[in-house]
Amino acid sequence: MSTTTSMEDSAPLHSWAPLRRTWLSRGFALVYLCAVVALLHHHVLNLLQSTTIITLALFLADFVLAFMWIAYQGFRMRPIRRKVFLQNPAKVATKSNYPKLDVFICTADPDKEPPMSVVNTALSVMAYDYPTEKLSVYVSDDGGSQLTLFAFVEAAKFAAHWLPYCSKNKIVERSPEAHFGSTHLVWFPETDQIKNMYEHMKMKVESVVERGSIPCDYITNEQNQPQSFSKCFSKWTANGFARQDHPTIIQVILESDKDKDITGHPMPNLIYVSREKNRAIPHNFKAGALNALLRVSAVMTNAPIILTLDCDMRSNDPQTPLRAMCYHLDPQMASRLAYVQFPQNFHNINRDDIYGAEFKYPFHIDPFGMDGLGGPDYEGTGCFFRRRAFFGGPSSFVPPGNLELSPDRLVNGPIQSKEVLSLAHHVAGCTFEAQTIWGSKVGFRYGSLVEDLYTGYRLHCEGWRSIFCHPNRPAFLGDAPTTLNDMLNQTKRWTMGLLQVGLSKHSPIILGFKSLNPFHALCYTNYVYWPIWAIPITIYAFLPQLALLNSFSIFPKVSDVPWFFTYAFLFLGAYTQDFLEFSLAGGTFRRWWNNQRMWMVRALSSFTFGLGEYILQSFSFAKSGFNVTNKVVDDELGRRYDKGIFEFGVASSLFLPLTTAALINLLSFVRGIIHIFVYGGFEDLALWFGVVNCWPAYEAAFFRSDDGKMPMKITVISVVLASVLYLASSLAF
Ligand SMILES: O=c1ccn([C@@H]2O[C@H](COP(=O)(O)OP(=O)(O)O[C@H]3O[C@H](CO)[C@@H](O)[C@H](O)[C@H]3O)[C@@H](O)[C@H]2O)c(=O)[nH]1
Ligand SMILES: [Mn+2]
């Protein structure tokens, strides 16, 4: 079955079809469910017979696994795949009728997010195949850095050459760094000249960034530089300017009505915004930054469609806005469509993806499942929103309290008039939101470090739907973390954000089941309770091993036919299905293996530490912050990553659960082998699984000498922890 849900059959904009495997997965779910129920029943009987720490722990572990498995079935109930017809938007609307598009790019730290990379992201979208006079790019700089502004001023000059070069030669990679760095670069007559210009600009910006300040003559003596620029830079020299404490800075760098490229075509608007900050006033991290942009852009251009981008997510396909318009232009969808989400893709992942950085499930597999139920979650970047969606449900408009910020207000005047600029400064102020509904009922929602998932979820609860758009050529490419520590820290932040949603009154098990399709609510339930994976994985990483070290075996014997096979079926069934889904989505065996390993490592450390920090924070012992992911890679480290070698290197406590589990697993495995030789029976061989998964930890602790090896401190502490655990267990067993 394939359905076009669009207007005229002659020029459909998009179509969809269910995934073929749906009936198979539903059938399998039924069989698997029987096994799950049988196992839980078996546990309960065991518990009634004898309640020990071990039987309780095993019950708890399997109970959580069963809960998460049931929640995951939401994704498998009705996955659908969509297609757009790119040739057709032109048939239903003339280019002059395309909606205006405001692009929001967020950056927060010039040290971790190099200005040159932010600039590349901006250039790549400024060069979109979309009417430039309808395009505005807003950069939010939470780092409050003049270096970033400087980079943008330079980039704007280069853009006047870059944009016509791209459209004339039909360049596909419109981030200059990606284009000139490409191994299959095609040379056009002007390529040399443009490349030189780019290199020159890059050198200039990077030298300023390295220096940490802008030489005076760069600001005052530059040709064609409007005076307003030097006035703007002078804000940084004012007394007391700090990243967390400074006035609003808004600088229009390019104005479409006035600025032309070298062929005389209008340029898109380019606006730099660093909202006001004050240490005493919470700024709500990225959600706060996006809301400031939502208001500043409402005052200046108020485009009905908004694209949100992280600063590292450069465009990889200039036709992306047109794809999004295939949905946004469909009048049948218009009344309920909140956003069109493109998957996150990364350009810097190594061959076997050792850190599971691709996040294949949440970014590439699960969204198909949610799309058939009400729409994918919002992934924080690569998402085309309808502005109206931020102001109440589809049929219950919630006004923003200020007429000038209304999503349906037409804005066509000059964006640099005095009134516009002063209002823009006002709405970017840090006290503007006090006692308003911003962040609770309108705009991006506050209260969670995963503002993306939370905002998308709340929009769904209000009755909006969303669409998953997944072209073959990735629409955006970003930087994935390339060290284990960065990766674990990122997931730790997500853990806290998810718990903030899962344990609030808006939790999917309360609000979700009330407002959404129950399977859709299940999907969200699965996401927000990710952190509780820590429970079964920690139990299974330590308990059977410690039991064996104390001459106990807690797995059923092969002779115990029904239970042995139930266990085996549940484990192998889940793993096989997981592998099939992963490879159907284009994954290799090694990537799958690494993904399941990282899943356990994350559960042991990020989820556990995130859970701990969440608890401390709820008792006000700690404050949660948005620890921005590092996007700079040092050469040596990058080489190790490319070779697929795990990076430990720093003495991070996040490694401890992994190294301790690795030691316990190794000991019990050795013990198990001896046991087999002496007494026979091979059930304990199941422990090979833990040992193989821990291999990178053994290597890093005992066999490596490079800078990425396990720091001695971590190894020593884990030996101590493992010994304490062993001693404690021998008392308990
Ligand atoms: O106070 C802040 C903190 C972060 N950011 C920006 O938010 C983006 C995402 O930050 P990053 O450190 O790259 O986080 P990731 O964990 O890689 O990002 C994922 O997870 C985030 C939620 O935790 C989402 O916001 C992102 O879109 C999603 O890609 C970056 O552009 C930052 O500049 C801000 O603008 N202000
Ligand atoms: Mn990121």
mmCIF file with all atom_site columns, N, CA, C and O in Angstrom, residues 84 109 112 131 183 217 261 351 404 463 484 498 546-547 565 573 579 584 587 591 675 681 702 705 729:
data_model
loop_
_atom_site.group_PDB
_atom_site.id
_atom_site.type_symbol
_atom_site.label_atom_id
_atom_site.label_alt_id
_atom_site.label_comp_id
_atom_site.label_asym_id
_atom_site.label_entity_id
_atom_site.label_seq_id
_atom_site.pdbx_PDB_ins_code
_atom_site.Cartn_x
_atom_site.Cartn_y
_atom_site.Cartn_z
_atom_site.occupancy
_atom_site.B_iso_or_equiv
_atom_site.pdbx_formal_charge
_atom_site.auth_seq_id
_atom_site.auth_comp_id
_atom_site.auth_asym_id
_atom_site.auth_atom_id
_atom_site.pdbx_PDB_model_num
ATOM 1   N N  . VAL A 1 84  ? 9.241  12.344  -0.938 1.00 0.00 ? 84  VAL A N  1
ATOM 2   C CA . VAL A 1 84  ? 8.751  13.632  -1.449 1.00 0.00 ? 84  VAL A CA 1
ATOM 3   C C  . VAL A 1 84  ? 8.954  13.687  -2.956 1.00 0.00 ? 84  VAL A C  1
ATOM 4   O O  . VAL A 1 84  ? 9.781  12.959  -3.512 1.00 0.00 ? 84  VAL A O  1
ATOM 5   N N  . ASP A 1 109 ? 30.216 28.476  22.835 1.00 0.00 ? 109 ASP A N  1
ATOM 6   C CA . ASP A 1 109 ? 31.545 28.469  23.418 1.00 0.00 ? 109 ASP A CA 1
ATOM 7   C C  . ASP A 1 109 ? 32.606 28.471  22.314 1.00 0.00 ? 109 ASP A C  1
ATOM 8   O O  . ASP A 1 109 ? 32.794 27.456  21.638 1.00 0.00 ? 109 ASP A O  1
ATOM 9   N N  . LYS A 1 112 ? 35.207 25.497  22.465 1.00 0.00 ? 112 LYS A N  1
ATOM 10  C CA . LYS A 1 112 ? 34.788 24.142  22.097 1.00 0.00 ? 112 LYS A CA 1
ATOM 11  C C  . LYS A 1 112 ? 34.127 24.108  20.730 1.00 0.00 ? 112 LYS A C  1
ATOM 12  O O  . LYS A 1 112 ? 33.992 23.035  20.133 1.00 0.00 ? 112 LYS A O  1
ATOM 13  N N  . PRO A 1 131 ? 14.890 31.091  -2.534 1.00 0.00 ? 131 PRO A N  1
ATOM 14  C CA . PRO A 1 131 ? 14.977 32.524  -2.863 1.00 0.00 ? 131 PRO A CA 1
ATOM 15  C C  . PRO A 1 131 ? 15.691 33.292  -1.740 1.00 0.00 ? 131 PRO A C  1
ATOM 16  O O  . PRO A 1 131 ? 15.205 33.316  -0.612 1.00 0.00 ? 131 PRO A O  1
ATOM 17  N N  . THR A 1 183 ? 37.518 15.045  -1.538 1.00 0.00 ? 183 THR A N  1
ATOM 18  C CA . THR A 1 183 ? 38.499 14.299  -2.331 1.00 0.00 ? 183 THR A CA 1
ATOM 19  C C  . THR A 1 183 ? 38.098 14.266  -3.806 1.00 0.00 ? 183 THR A C  1
ATOM 20  O O  . THR A 1 183 ? 38.915 13.952  -4.663 1.00 0.00 ? 183 THR A O  1
ATOM 21  N N  . ASP A 1 217 ? 43.332 47.613  14.104 1.00 0.00 ? 217 ASP A N  1
ATOM 22  C CA . ASP A 1 217 ? 43.236 48.037  12.698 1.00 0.00 ? 217 ASP A CA 1
ATOM 23  C C  . ASP A 1 217 ? 42.314 47.120  11.895 1.00 0.00 ? 217 ASP A C  1
ATOM 24  O O  . ASP A 1 217 ? 41.793 47.505  10.861 1.00 0.00 ? 217 ASP A O  1
ATOM 25  N N  . ASP A 1 261 ? 25.285 40.337  -3.762 1.00 0.00 ? 261 ASP A N  1
ATOM 26  C CA . ASP A 1 261 ? 26.508 39.572  -4.013 1.00 0.00 ? 261 ASP A CA 1
ATOM 27  C C  . ASP A 1 261 ? 27.217 40.156  -5.235 1.00 0.00 ? 261 ASP A C  1
ATOM 28  O O  . ASP A 1 261 ? 26.737 41.139  -5.820 1.00 0.00 ? 261 ASP A O  1
ATOM 29  N N  . ARG A 1 351 ? 35.338 4.124   10.973 1.00 0.00 ? 351 ARG A N  1
ATOM 30  C CA . ARG A 1 351 ? 34.720 3.066   10.176 1.00 0.00 ? 351 ARG A CA 1
ATOM 31  C C  . ARG A 1 351 ? 33.764 2.186   10.981 1.00 0.00 ? 351 ARG A C  1
ATOM 32  O O  . ARG A 1 351 ? 32.642 1.922   10.567 1.00 0.00 ? 351 ARG A O  1
ATOM 33  N N  . GLU A 1 404 ? 3.570  42.448  18.963 1.00 0.00 ? 404 GLU A N  1
ATOM 34  C CA . GLU A 1 404 ? 4.652  42.468  17.971 1.00 0.00 ? 404 GLU A CA 1
ATOM 35  C C  . GLU A 1 404 ? 5.320  41.116  17.798 1.00 0.00 ? 404 GLU A C  1
ATOM 36  O O  . GLU A 1 404 ? 6.111  40.924  16.900 1.00 0.00 ? 404 GLU A O  1
ATOM 37  N N  . GLY A 1 463 ? -1.453 18.416  20.414 1.00 0.00 ? 463 GLY A N  1
ATOM 38  C CA . GLY A 1 463 ? -2.257 18.037  19.250 1.00 0.00 ? 463 GLY A CA 1
ATOM 39  C C  . GLY A 1 463 ? -1.557 18.249  17.919 1.00 0.00 ? 463 GLY A C  1
ATOM 40  O O  . GLY A 1 463 ? -2.142 18.028  16.863 1.00 0.00 ? 463 GLY A O  1
ATOM 41  N N  . LEU A 1 484 ? 35.969 8.924   24.377 1.00 0.00 ? 484 LEU A N  1
ATOM 42  C CA . LEU A 1 484 ? 35.022 8.216   25.226 1.00 0.00 ? 484 LEU A CA 1
ATOM 43  C C  . LEU A 1 484 ? 34.465 9.144   26.298 1.00 0.00 ? 484 LEU A C  1
ATOM 44  O O  . LEU A 1 484 ? 33.276 9.145   26.593 1.00 0.00 ? 484 LEU A O  1
ATOM 45  N N  . LEU A 1 498 ? 16.497 13.681  30.505 1.00 0.00 ? 498 LEU A N  1
ATOM 46  C CA . LEU A 1 498 ? 15.401 12.718  30.349 1.00 0.00 ? 498 LEU A CA 1
ATOM 47  C C  . LEU A 1 498 ? 14.683 12.504  31.676 1.00 0.00 ? 498 LEU A C  1
ATOM 48  O O  . LEU A 1 498 ? 13.454 12.448  31.736 1.00 0.00 ? 498 LEU A O  1
ATOM 49  N N  . LEU A 1 546 ? 30.017 -12.152 40.392 1.00 0.00 ? 546 LEU A N  1
ATOM 50  C CA . LEU A 1 546 ? 30.370 -12.251 41.807 1.00 0.00 ? 546 LEU A CA 1
ATOM 51  C C  . LEU A 1 546 ? 29.858 -13.564 42.373 1.00 0.00 ? 546 LEU A C  1
ATOM 52  O O  . LEU A 1 546 ? 30.520 -14.213 43.188 1.00 0.00 ? 546 LEU A O  1
ATOM 53  N N  . ALA A 1 547 ? 28.680 -13.990 41.914 1.00 0.00 ? 547 ALA A N  1
ATOM 54  C CA . ALA A 1 547 ? 28.121 -15.250 42.390 1.00 0.00 ? 547 ALA A CA 1
ATOM 55  C C  . ALA A 1 547 ? 29.060 -16.384 42.019 1.00 0.00 ? 547 ALA A C  1
ATOM 56  O O  . ALA A 1 547 ? 29.405 -17.235 42.852 1.00 0.00 ? 547 ALA A O  1
ATOM 57  N N  . PHE A 1 565 ? 15.964 -22.619 28.178 1.00 0.00 ? 565 PHE A N  1
ATOM 58  C CA . PHE A 1 565 ? 15.600 -22.174 26.826 1.00 0.00 ? 565 PHE A CA 1
ATOM 59  C C  . PHE A 1 565 ? 14.820 -20.860 26.815 1.00 0.00 ? 565 PHE A C  1
ATOM 60  O O  . PHE A 1 565 ? 14.918 -20.093 25.876 1.00 0.00 ? 565 PHE A O  1
ATOM 61  N N  . GLY A 1 573 ? 16.781 -13.871 21.010 1.00 0.00 ? 573 GLY A N  1
ATOM 62  C CA . GLY A 1 573 ? 15.698 -13.264 20.225 1.00 0.00 ? 573 GLY A CA 1
ATOM 63  C C  . GLY A 1 573 ? 15.862 -11.757 20.156 1.00 0.00 ? 573 GLY A C  1
ATOM 64  O O  . GLY A 1 573 ? 15.798 -11.154 19.082 1.00 0.00 ? 573 GLY A O  1
ATOM 65  N N  . PHE A 1 579 ? 19.873 -6.922  15.742 1.00 0.00 ? 579 PHE A N  1
ATOM 66  C CA . PHE A 1 579 ? 20.857 -6.944  14.654 1.00 0.00 ? 579 PHE A CA 1
ATOM 67  C C  . PHE A 1 579 ? 20.175 -6.788  13.295 1.00 0.00 ? 579 PHE A C  1
ATOM 68  O O  . PHE A 1 579 ? 20.649 -6.055  12.420 1.00 0.00 ? 579 PHE A O  1
ATOM 69  N N  . LEU A 1 584 ? 19.252 -3.769  8.493  1.00 0.00 ? 584 LEU A N  1
ATOM 70  C CA . LEU A 1 584 ? 18.301 -3.266  7.487  1.00 0.00 ? 584 LEU A CA 1
ATOM 71  C C  . LEU A 1 584 ? 18.417 -1.755  7.336  1.00 0.00 ? 584 LEU A C  1
ATOM 72  O O  . LEU A 1 584 ? 18.121 -1.190  6.293  1.00 0.00 ? 584 LEU A O  1
ATOM 73  N N  . GLY A 1 587 ? 23.450 -0.770  8.662  1.00 0.00 ? 587 GLY A N  1
ATOM 74  C CA . GLY A 1 587 ? 24.597 -0.913  9.566  1.00 0.00 ? 587 GLY A CA 1
ATOM 75  C C  . GLY A 1 587 ? 25.391 -2.180  9.306  1.00 0.00 ? 587 GLY A C  1
ATOM 76  O O  . GLY A 1 587 ? 24.860 -3.165  8.804  1.00 0.00 ? 587 GLY A O  1
ATOM 77  N N  . ARG A 1 591 ? 29.701 -2.374  13.465 1.00 0.00 ? 591 ARG A N  1
ATOM 78  C CA . ARG A 1 591 ? 29.053 -1.185  14.027 1.00 0.00 ? 591 ARG A CA 1
ATOM 79  C C  . ARG A 1 591 ? 27.965 -1.590  15.019 1.00 0.00 ? 591 ARG A C  1
ATOM 80  O O  . ARG A 1 591 ? 27.782 -0.957  16.056 1.00 0.00 ? 591 ARG A O  1
ATOM 81  N N  . HIS A 1 675 ? 36.544 -24.043 36.552 1.00 0.00 ? 675 HIS A N  1
ATOM 82  C CA . HIS A 1 675 ? 35.393 -24.815 37.021 1.00 0.00 ? 675 HIS A CA 1
ATOM 83  C C  . HIS A 1 675 ? 34.968 -25.854 35.976 1.00 0.00 ? 675 HIS A C  1
ATOM 84  O O  . HIS A 1 675 ? 34.678 -27.003 36.301 1.00 0.00 ? 675 HIS A O  1
ATOM 85  N N  . GLY A 1 681 ? 30.127 -29.054 32.667 1.00 0.00 ? 681 GLY A N  1
ATOM 86  C CA . GLY A 1 681 ? 29.008 -28.088 32.582 1.00 0.00 ? 681 GLY A CA 1
ATOM 87  C C  . GLY A 1 681 ? 29.527 -26.819 31.932 1.00 0.00 ? 681 GLY A C  1
ATOM 88  O O  . GLY A 1 681 ? 30.653 -26.398 32.211 1.00 0.00 ? 681 GLY A O  1
ATOM 89  N N  . PHE A 1 702 ? 46.306 -2.532  30.433 1.00 0.00 ? 702 PHE A N  1
ATOM 90  C CA . PHE A 1 702 ? 47.489 -3.394  30.579 1.00 0.00 ? 702 PHE A CA 1
ATOM 91  C C  . PHE A 1 702 ? 48.437 -3.417  29.386 1.00 0.00 ? 702 PHE A C  1
ATOM 92  O O  . PHE A 1 702 ? 49.606 -3.742  29.528 1.00 0.00 ? 702 PHE A O  1
ATOM 93  N N  . SER A 1 705 ? 50.652 1.943   25.568 1.00 0.00 ? 705 SER A N  1
ATOM 94  C CA . SER A 1 705 ? 51.589 2.908   26.138 1.00 0.00 ? 705 SER A CA 1
ATOM 95  C C  . SER A 1 705 ? 51.345 4.315   25.586 1.00 0.00 ? 705 SER A C  1
ATOM 96  O O  . SER A 1 705 ? 52.011 5.255   25.962 1.00 0.00 ? 705 SER A O  1
ATOM 97  N N  . SER A 1 729 ? 30.889 -9.334  48.579 1.00 0.00 ? 729 SER A N  1
ATOM 98  C CA . SER A 1 729 ? 30.034 -10.402 48.063 1.00 0.00 ? 729 SER A CA 1
ATOM 99  C C  . SER A 1 729 ? 30.286 -11.702 48.817 1.00 0.00 ? 729 SER A C  1
ATOM 100 O O  . SER A 1 729 ? 29.366 -12.471 49.064 1.00 0.00 ? 729 SER A O  1
#
